[in-house]
Short mmCIF file of C-alpha atoms in Angstrom, two decimals:
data_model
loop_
_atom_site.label_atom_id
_atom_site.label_comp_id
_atom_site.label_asym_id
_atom_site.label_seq_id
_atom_site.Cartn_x
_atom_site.Cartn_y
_atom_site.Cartn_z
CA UNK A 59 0.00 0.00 0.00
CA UNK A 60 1.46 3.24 -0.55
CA UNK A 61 2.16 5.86 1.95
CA UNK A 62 0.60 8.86 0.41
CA UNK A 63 -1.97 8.41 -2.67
CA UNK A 64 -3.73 11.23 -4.68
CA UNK A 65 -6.68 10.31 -6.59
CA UNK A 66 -8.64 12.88 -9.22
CA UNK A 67 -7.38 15.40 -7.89
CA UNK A 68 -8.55 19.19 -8.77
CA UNK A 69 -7.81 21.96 -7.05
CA UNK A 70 -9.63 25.68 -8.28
CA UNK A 71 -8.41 29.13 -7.84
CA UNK A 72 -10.60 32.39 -6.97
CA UNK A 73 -10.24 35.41 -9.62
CA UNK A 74 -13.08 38.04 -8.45
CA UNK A 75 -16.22 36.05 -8.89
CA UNK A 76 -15.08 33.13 -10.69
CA UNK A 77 -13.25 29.88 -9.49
CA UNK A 78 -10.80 28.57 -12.58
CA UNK A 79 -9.17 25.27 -12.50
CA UNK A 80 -5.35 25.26 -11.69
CA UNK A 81 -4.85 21.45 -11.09
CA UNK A 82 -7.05 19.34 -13.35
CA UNK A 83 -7.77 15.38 -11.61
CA UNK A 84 -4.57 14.22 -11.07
CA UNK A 85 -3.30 10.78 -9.95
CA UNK A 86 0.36 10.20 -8.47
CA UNK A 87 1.26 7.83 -5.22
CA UNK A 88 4.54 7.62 -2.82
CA UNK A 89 5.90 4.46 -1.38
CA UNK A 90 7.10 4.72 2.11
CA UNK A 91 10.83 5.10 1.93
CA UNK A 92 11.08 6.53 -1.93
CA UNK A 93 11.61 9.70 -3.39
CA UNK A 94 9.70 10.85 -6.04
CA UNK A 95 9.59 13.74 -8.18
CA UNK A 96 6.36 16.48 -9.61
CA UNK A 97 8.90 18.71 -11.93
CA UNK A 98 7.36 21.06 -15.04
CA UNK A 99 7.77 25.11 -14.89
CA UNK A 100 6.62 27.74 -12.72
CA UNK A 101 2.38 27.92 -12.77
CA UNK A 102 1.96 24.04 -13.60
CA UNK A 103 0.51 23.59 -10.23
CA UNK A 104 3.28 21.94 -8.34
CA UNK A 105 3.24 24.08 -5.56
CA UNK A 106 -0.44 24.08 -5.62
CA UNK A 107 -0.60 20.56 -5.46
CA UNK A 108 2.29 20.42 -2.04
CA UNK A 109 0.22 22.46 -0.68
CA UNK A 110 -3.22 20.77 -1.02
CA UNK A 111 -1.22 17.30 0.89
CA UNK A 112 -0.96 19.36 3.96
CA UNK A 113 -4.05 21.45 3.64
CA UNK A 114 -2.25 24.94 3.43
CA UNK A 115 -3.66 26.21 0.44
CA UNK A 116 -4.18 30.04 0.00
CA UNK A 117 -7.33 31.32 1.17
CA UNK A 118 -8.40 32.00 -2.84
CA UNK A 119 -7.74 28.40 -3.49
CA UNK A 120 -9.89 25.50 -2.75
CA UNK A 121 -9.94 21.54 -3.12
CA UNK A 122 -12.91 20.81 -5.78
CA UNK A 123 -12.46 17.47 -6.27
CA UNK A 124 -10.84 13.58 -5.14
CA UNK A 125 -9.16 12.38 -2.71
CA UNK A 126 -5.39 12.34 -0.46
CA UNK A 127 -5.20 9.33 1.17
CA UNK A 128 -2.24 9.16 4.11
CA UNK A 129 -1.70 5.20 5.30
CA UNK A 130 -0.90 5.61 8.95
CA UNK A 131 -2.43 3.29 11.51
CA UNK A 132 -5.45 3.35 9.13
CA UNK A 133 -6.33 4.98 5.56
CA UNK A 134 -7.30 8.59 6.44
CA UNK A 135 -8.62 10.73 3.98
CA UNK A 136 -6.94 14.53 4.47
CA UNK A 137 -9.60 16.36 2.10
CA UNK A 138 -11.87 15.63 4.90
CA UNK A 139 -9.97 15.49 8.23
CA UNK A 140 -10.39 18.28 10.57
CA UNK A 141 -7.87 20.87 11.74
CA UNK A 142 -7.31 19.33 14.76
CA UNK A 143 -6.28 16.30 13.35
CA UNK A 144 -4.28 17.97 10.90
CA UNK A 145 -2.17 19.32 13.37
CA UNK A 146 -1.10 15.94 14.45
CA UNK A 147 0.20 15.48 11.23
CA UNK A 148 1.36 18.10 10.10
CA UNK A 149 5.22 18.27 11.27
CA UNK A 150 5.47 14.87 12.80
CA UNK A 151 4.27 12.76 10.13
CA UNK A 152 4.17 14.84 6.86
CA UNK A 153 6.37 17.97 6.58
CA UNK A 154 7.09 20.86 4.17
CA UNK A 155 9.93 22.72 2.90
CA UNK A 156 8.86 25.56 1.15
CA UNK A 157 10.25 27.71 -1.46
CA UNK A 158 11.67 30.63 0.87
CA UNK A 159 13.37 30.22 3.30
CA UNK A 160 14.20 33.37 4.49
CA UNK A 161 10.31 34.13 4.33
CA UNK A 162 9.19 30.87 6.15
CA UNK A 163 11.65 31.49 9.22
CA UNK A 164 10.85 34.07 12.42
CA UNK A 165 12.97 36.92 11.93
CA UNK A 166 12.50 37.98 15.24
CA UNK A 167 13.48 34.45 16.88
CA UNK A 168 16.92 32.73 17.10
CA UNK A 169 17.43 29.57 14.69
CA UNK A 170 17.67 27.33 17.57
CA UNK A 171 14.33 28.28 19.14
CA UNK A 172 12.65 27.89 15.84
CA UNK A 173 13.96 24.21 15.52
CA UNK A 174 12.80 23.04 18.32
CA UNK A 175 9.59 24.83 18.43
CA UNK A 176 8.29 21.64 16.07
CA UNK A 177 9.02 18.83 19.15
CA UNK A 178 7.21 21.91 21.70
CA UNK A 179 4.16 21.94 19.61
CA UNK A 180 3.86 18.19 19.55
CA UNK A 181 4.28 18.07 23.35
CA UNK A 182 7.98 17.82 24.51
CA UNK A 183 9.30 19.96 27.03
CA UNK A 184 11.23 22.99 25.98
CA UNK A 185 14.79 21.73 27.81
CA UNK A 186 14.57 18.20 25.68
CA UNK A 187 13.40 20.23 22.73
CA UNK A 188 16.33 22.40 22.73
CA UNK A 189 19.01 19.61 23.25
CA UNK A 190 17.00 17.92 20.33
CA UNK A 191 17.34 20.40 17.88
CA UNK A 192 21.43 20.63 18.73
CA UNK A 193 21.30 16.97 18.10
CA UNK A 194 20.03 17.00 15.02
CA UNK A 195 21.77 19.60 13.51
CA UNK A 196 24.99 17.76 14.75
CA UNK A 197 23.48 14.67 13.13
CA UNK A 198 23.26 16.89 10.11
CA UNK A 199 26.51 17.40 10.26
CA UNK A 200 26.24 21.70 10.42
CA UNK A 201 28.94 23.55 10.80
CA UNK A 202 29.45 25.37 14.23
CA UNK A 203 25.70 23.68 15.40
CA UNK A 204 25.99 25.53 18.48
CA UNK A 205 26.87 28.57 16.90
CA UNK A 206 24.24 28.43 14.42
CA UNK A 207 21.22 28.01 17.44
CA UNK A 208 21.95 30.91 18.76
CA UNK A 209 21.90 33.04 15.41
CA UNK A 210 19.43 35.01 14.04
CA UNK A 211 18.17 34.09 10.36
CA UNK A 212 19.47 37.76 9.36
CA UNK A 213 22.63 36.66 9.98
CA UNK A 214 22.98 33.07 7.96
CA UNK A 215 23.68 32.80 4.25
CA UNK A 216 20.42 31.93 2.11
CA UNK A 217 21.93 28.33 1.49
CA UNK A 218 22.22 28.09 4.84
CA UNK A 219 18.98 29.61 5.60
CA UNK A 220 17.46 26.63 3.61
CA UNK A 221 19.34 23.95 5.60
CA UNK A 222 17.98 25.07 8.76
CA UNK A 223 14.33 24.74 7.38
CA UNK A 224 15.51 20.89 6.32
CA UNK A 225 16.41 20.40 9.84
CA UNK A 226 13.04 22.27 11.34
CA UNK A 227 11.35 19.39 8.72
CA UNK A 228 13.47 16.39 9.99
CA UNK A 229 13.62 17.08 13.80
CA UNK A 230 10.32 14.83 14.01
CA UNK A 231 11.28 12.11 11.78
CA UNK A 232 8.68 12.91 9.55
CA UNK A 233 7.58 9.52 7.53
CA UNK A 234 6.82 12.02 4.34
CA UNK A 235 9.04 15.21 3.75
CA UNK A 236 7.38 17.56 0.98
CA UNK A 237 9.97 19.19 -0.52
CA UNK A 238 8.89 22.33 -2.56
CA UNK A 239 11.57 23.78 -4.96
CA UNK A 240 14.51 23.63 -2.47
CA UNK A 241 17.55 24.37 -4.55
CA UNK A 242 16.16 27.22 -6.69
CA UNK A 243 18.11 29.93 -6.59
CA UNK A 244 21.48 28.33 -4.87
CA UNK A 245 24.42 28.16 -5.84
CA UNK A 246 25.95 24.47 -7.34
CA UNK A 247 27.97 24.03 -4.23
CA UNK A 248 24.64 25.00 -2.24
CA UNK A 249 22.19 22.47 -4.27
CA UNK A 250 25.00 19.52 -3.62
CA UNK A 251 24.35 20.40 0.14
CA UNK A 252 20.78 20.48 -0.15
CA UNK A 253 20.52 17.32 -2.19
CA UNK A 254 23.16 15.53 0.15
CA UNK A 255 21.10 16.87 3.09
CA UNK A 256 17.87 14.95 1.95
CA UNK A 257 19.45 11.55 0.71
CA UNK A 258 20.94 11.68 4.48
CA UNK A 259 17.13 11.94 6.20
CA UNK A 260 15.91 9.76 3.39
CA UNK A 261 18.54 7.06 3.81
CA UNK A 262 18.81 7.42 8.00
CA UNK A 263 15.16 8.44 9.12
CA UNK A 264 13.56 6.21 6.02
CA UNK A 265 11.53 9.46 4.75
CA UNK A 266 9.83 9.38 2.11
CA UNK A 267 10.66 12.58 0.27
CA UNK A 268 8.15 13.89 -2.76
CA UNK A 269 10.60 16.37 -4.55
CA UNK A 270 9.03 19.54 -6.63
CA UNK A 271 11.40 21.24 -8.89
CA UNK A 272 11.78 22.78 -12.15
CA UNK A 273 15.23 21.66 -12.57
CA UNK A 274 14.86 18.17 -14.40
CA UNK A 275 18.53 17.65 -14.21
CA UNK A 276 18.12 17.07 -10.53
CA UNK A 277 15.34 15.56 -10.58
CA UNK A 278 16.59 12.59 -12.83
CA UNK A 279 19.81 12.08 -10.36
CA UNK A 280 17.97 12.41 -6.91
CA UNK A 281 14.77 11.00 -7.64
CA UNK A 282 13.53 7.20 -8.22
CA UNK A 283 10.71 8.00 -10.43
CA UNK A 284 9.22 11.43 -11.73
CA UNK A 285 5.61 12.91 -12.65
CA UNK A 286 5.68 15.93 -15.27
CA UNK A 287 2.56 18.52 -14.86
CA UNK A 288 1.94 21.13 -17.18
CA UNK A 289 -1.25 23.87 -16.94
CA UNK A 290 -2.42 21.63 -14.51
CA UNK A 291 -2.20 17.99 -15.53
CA UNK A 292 0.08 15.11 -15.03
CA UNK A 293 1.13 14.12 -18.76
CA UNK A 294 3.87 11.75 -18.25
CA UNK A 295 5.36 9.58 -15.36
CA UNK A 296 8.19 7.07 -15.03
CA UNK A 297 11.14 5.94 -13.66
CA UNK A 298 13.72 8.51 -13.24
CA UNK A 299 16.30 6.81 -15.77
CA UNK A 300 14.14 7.42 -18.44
CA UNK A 301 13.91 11.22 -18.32
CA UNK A 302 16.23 11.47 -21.11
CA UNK A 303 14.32 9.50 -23.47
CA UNK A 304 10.83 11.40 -22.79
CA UNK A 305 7.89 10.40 -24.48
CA UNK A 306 5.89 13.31 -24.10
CA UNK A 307 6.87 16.71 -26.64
CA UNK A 308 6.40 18.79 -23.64
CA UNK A 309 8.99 16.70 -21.82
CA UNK A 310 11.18 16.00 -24.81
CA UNK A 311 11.26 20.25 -25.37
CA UNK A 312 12.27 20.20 -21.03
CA UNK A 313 14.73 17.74 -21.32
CA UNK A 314 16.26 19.47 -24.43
CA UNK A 315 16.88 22.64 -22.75
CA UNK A 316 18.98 21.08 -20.04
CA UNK A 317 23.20 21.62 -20.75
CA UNK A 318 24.87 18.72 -21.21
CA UNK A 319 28.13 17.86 -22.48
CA UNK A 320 27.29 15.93 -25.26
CA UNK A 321 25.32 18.62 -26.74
CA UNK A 322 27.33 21.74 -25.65
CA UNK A 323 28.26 21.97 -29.24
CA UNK A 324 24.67 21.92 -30.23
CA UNK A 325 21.75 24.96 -29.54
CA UNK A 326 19.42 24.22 -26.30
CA UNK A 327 15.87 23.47 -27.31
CA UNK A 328 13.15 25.99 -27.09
CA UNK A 329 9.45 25.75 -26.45
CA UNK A 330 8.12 28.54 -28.45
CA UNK A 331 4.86 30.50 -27.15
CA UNK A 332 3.46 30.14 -23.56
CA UNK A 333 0.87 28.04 -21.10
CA UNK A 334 -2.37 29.11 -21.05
CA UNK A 335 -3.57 31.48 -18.64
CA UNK A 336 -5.65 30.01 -15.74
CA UNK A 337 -8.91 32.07 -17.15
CA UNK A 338 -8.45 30.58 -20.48
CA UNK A 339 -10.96 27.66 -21.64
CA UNK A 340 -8.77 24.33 -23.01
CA UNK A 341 -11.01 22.15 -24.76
CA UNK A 342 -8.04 19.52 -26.20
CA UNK A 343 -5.00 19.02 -24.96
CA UNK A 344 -3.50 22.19 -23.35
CA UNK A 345 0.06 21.42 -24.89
CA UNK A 346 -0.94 21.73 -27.92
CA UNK A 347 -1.19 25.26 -29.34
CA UNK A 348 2.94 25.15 -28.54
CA UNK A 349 3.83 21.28 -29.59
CA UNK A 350 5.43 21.06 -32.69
CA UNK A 351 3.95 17.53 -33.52
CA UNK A 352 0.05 18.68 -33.14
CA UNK A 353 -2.51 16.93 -35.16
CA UNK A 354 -5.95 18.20 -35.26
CA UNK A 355 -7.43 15.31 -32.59
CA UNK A 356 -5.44 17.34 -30.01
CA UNK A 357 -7.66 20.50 -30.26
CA UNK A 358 -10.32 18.46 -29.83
CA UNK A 359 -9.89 16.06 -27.11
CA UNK A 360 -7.52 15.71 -24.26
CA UNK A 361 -5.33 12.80 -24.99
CA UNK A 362 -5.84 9.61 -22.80
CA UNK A 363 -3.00 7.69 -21.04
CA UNK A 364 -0.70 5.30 -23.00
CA UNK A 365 0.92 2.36 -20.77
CA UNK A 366 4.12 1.27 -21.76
CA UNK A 367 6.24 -1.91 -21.26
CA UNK A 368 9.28 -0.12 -19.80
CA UNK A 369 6.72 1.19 -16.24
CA UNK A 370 6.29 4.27 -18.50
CA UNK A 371 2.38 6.21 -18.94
CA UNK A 372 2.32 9.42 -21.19
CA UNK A 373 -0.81 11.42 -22.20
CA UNK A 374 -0.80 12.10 -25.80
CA UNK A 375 -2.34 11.54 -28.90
CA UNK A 376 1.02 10.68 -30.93
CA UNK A 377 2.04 7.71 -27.88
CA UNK A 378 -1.31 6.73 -28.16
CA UNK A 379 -1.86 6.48 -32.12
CA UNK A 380 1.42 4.86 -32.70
CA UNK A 381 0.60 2.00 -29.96
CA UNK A 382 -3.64 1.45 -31.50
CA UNK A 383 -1.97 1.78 -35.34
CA UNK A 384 -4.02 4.88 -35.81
CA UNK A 385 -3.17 7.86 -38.42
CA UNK A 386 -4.48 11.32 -36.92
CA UNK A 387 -4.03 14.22 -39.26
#
């Protein structure tokens, strides 16, 4: 049974009078133990959908639709649990990582207090708290940890700003970390830390870790399999060593416009135009006003999922012809 699944998913967005759809019924699930990957650019509804697991959407978003289901002692249903019972969760079982860190921590509090303010809020006393949160950055392996408890966010780098957030997530052993863009903007040296960070509470505290990024470079080297969302749907999912070979044009265009060196000699692809806007009606597949391979089915319909033999799915019409031995044109 897997440890987090997300069924038909939809998720709608308020803009005045009118709620627009900005995740469209998607399906993904995480194993206990794995990491997995939701990558795809900025406004795919990545973030959106993090957000949604732990029930911290903005107040103009709402869930419209299926179901996260969390295996603890029992299935429990978070589209439906109450706030209370979210709070038990949230932080000790499931935790976040967001995209800011300099935005998500206190800057009126010390680092230290802020680590261990997790364990307080889940019942520990604030003297074990405190010697737990020096512990873990030690098991962490910070520089300085005692140095860095008693500083002030001000006064830490923004790479290391975003470690201390890891740790804030880890202190309870979370079983599922969500990790939401965590190297963007960082340095390389920074995103080695970050990434080395993770595989250490994957690989010591068995986390599962659901990994949202951008950067599919990462993604295929840190992650065991990977989902691919654009203007709101998952289009193609897989194991991680197959990013390379996408199926998907979207995915092909992605993975083209990542440096390598064996095509530094050549240009970096480019996806020409742009996603639709959120207010904009999609009555085919929202890919295709950009993909170069469009046939006229694609305008029409929105392309249904094509298994392959490899563990591979990918929504569209030219996967799907080619495996039924249908011409569209």
């Amino acid at each position: 049974m897997a440890l987090l699944e997300v069924r038909n998913l939809s998720i709608s967005i308020r803009r005045g009078q009118h709620y627009y759809t900005a995740v469209n019924g998607i399906n993904f699930s995480i194993n206990a133990g794995e990491i997995a990957a939701l990558a795809g650019e900025s406004g795919s509804g990545k973030s959106l959908t993090a957000l949604s697991i732990v029930r911290l959407l903005p107040p103009k978003a709402k869930i419209t639709g299926g179901e996260i289901l969390y295996s603890t002692n029992e299935t429990v249903n978070l589209c439906h649990s109450d706030e209370e019972s979210l709070c038990r969760i949230r932080g000790r079982e499931i935790a976040m990582i967001f995209q800011e860190p300099r935005q998500s921590l206190n800057p009126l509090m010390r680092v230290g207090t802020q680590i261990a303010e997790t364990l307080e809020l889940h019942g520990m006393h604030t003297k074990s708290a405190n010697g737990a949160a020096l512990d873990i950055l030690r098991q962490l392996k910070f520089p300085e940890p005692e140095q860095i408890l008693r500083a002030w966010p001000h006064q830490l780098s923004g790479g290391m700003c975003q470690r201390v957030m890891i740790a804030i997530a880890a202190i309870c052993r979370p079983r599922l970390l969500i990790a939401d863009e965590p190297i963007t903007a960082l340095d390389p040296a920074n995103r080695e830390h970050i990434l080395d960070l993770l595989k250490q509470i994957n690989r010591e505290f068995g986390t599962a870790i659901l990994f949202i990024s951008h950067d599919l470079s990462a993604v295929q080297h840190f992650c065991s399999r990977f989902s691919v969302m654009y203007s709101g749907h998952i289009i193609e999912e897989g194991p991680s060593e197959a990013m390379l070979t996408p199926l998907h044009p979207y995915t092909i265009g992605l993975v083209g416009a990542i440096p390598r060196k064996e095509n530094r000699t050549q240009s970096l692809a480019v996806i020409s135009g742009k996603a639709p806007a959120l207010e904009e009606p999609v009555s085919g597949c929202p890919f295709a006003p950009r993909c170069p391979k469009v046939q006229a089915v694609c305008t029409a319909n929105f392309p249904p999922w094509t298994n392959k033999s490899d563990g591979r799915r990918v929504c569209c019409f030219m996967e799907y012809g080619s495996s039924k031995g249908v011409l569209y044109g």
